[in-house]
Amino acid sequence: MCQHEPICPSFSDPDRDAARVVVSHPEQGWSLLCNGVVVFDDTGELLPNGGVIAPHRPTYVGAAA
């Protein structure tokens, strides 16, 4: 799917979120990356092979400095 240089990471790579956005629908809360991954505002992902990545927001809560 990726037609540019350097080629974006595959949907199966750990850094798949680094791919370029090709379609963005912020009003609906999702974007399509050039590697076929649909990313949602809640950090969940839908992979092109039908796999699902559950939302993975940071869970670290640090003490106020």
PDB file of C-alpha atoms in Angstrom:
ATOM      1  CA  MET A   1       0.000   0.000   0.000  1.00  0.00           C
ATOM      2  CA  CYS A   2       2.880   2.389   0.796  1.00  0.00           C
ATOM      3  CA  GLN A   3       4.100   4.182  -2.340  1.00  0.00           C
ATOM      4  CA  HIS A   4       6.646   6.622  -0.877  1.00  0.00           C
ATOM      5  CA  GLU A   5      10.244   6.602   0.362  1.00  0.00           C
ATOM      6  CA  PRO A   6      11.221   5.580   2.927  1.00  0.00           C
ATOM      7  CA  ILE A   7       8.659   2.805   3.048  1.00  0.00           C
ATOM      8  CA  CYS A   8       6.439   2.866   6.118  1.00  0.00           C
ATOM      9  CA  PRO A   9       6.493   0.027   8.644  1.00  0.00           C
ATOM     10  CA  SER A  10       4.256  -2.955   7.935  1.00  0.00           C
ATOM     11  CA  PHE A  11       1.085  -3.433   9.956  1.00  0.00           C
ATOM     12  CA  SER A  12       2.816  -6.343  11.707  1.00  0.00           C
ATOM     13  CA  ASP A  13       5.802  -4.247  12.854  1.00  0.00           C
ATOM     14  CA  PRO A  14       5.854  -2.922  16.438  1.00  0.00           C
ATOM     15  CA  ASP A  15       6.170   0.661  15.128  1.00  0.00           C
ATOM     16  CA  ARG A  16       3.158   0.332  12.760  1.00  0.00           C
ATOM     17  CA  ASP A  17       1.739   3.626  14.102  1.00  0.00           C
ATOM     18  CA  ALA A  18       4.627   5.510  12.466  1.00  0.00           C
ATOM     19  CA  ALA A  19       3.084   5.000   9.002  1.00  0.00           C
ATOM     20  CA  ARG A  20       1.689   8.022   7.172  1.00  0.00           C
ATOM     21  CA  VAL A  21      -1.960   8.983   7.449  1.00  0.00           C
ATOM     22  CA  VAL A  22      -3.739   8.652   4.083  1.00  0.00           C
ATOM     23  CA  VAL A  23      -7.316   9.330   5.240  1.00  0.00           C
ATOM     24  CA  SER A  24      -8.291  11.238   8.358  1.00  0.00           C
ATOM     25  CA  HIS A  25     -11.759  11.557   9.878  1.00  0.00           C
ATOM     26  CA  PRO A  26     -11.224  13.351  13.208  1.00  0.00           C
ATOM     27  CA  GLU A  27     -14.947  14.073  13.448  1.00  0.00           C
ATOM     28  CA  GLN A  28     -15.501  10.300  13.538  1.00  0.00           C
ATOM     29  CA  GLY A  29     -12.418   9.539  15.627  1.00  0.00           C
ATOM     30  CA  TRP A  30     -10.333   7.450  13.206  1.00  0.00           C
ATOM     31  CA  SER A  31      -7.570   7.608  10.599  1.00  0.00           C
ATOM     32  CA  LEU A  32      -6.315   5.163   7.956  1.00  0.00           C
ATOM     33  CA  LEU A  33      -2.561   4.685   7.707  1.00  0.00           C
ATOM     34  CA  CYS A  34      -0.780   3.761   4.472  1.00  0.00           C
ATOM     35  CA  ASN A  35      -0.005   0.304   5.875  1.00  0.00           C
ATOM     36  CA  GLY A  36      -3.738  -0.443   6.113  1.00  0.00           C
ATOM     37  CA  VAL A  37      -4.094   0.083   9.865  1.00  0.00           C
ATOM     38  CA  VAL A  38      -7.129   2.018  11.100  1.00  0.00           C
ATOM     39  CA  VAL A  39      -6.209   3.920  14.259  1.00  0.00           C
ATOM     40  CA  PHE A  40      -8.850   5.283  16.612  1.00  0.00           C
ATOM     41  CA  ASP A  41      -8.723   8.272  18.942  1.00  0.00           C
ATOM     42  CA  ASP A  42      -8.942   5.964  21.962  1.00  0.00           C
ATOM     43  CA  THR A  43      -5.635   4.369  20.749  1.00  0.00           C
ATOM     44  CA  GLY A  44      -7.318   1.158  19.599  1.00  0.00           C
ATOM     45  CA  GLU A  45      -6.368  -0.223  16.177  1.00  0.00           C
ATOM     46  CA  LEU A  46      -7.931  -2.387  13.494  1.00  0.00           C
ATOM     47  CA  LEU A  47      -5.356  -4.308  11.434  1.00  0.00           C
ATOM     48  CA  PRO A  48      -5.839  -5.121   7.736  1.00  0.00           C
ATOM     49  CA  ASN A  49      -5.821  -8.856   8.510  1.00  0.00           C
ATOM     50  CA  GLY A  50      -8.843  -8.404  10.810  1.00  0.00           C
ATOM     51  CA  GLY A  51      -6.804  -8.319  14.003  1.00  0.00           C
ATOM     52  CA  VAL A  52      -7.646  -5.896  16.764  1.00  0.00           C
ATOM     53  CA  ILE A  53      -5.312  -4.017  19.092  1.00  0.00           C
ATOM     54  CA  ALA A  54      -7.130  -2.922  22.237  1.00  0.00           C
ATOM     55  CA  PRO A  55      -6.792   0.694  23.346  1.00  0.00           C
ATOM     56  CA  HIS A  56      -3.391   1.155  24.941  1.00  0.00           C
ATOM     57  CA  ARG A  57      -3.362   4.537  26.582  1.00  0.00           C
ATOM     58  CA  PRO A  58      -0.433   5.243  28.894  1.00  0.00           C
ATOM     59  CA  THR A  59      -1.174   4.007  32.395  1.00  0.00           C
ATOM     60  CA  TYR A  60       1.702   5.765  34.167  1.00  0.00           C
ATOM     61  CA  VAL A  61       0.519   8.213  36.791  1.00  0.00           C
ATOM     62  CA  GLY A  62       3.481  10.076  38.199  1.00  0.00           C
ATOM     63  CA  ALA A  63       3.575  12.188  41.321  1.00  0.00           C
ATOM     64  CA  ALA A  64       3.324  15.913  40.848  1.00  0.00           C
ATOM     65  CA  ALA A  65       6.748  17.515  40.943  1.00  0.00           C
TER      66      ALA A  65
END
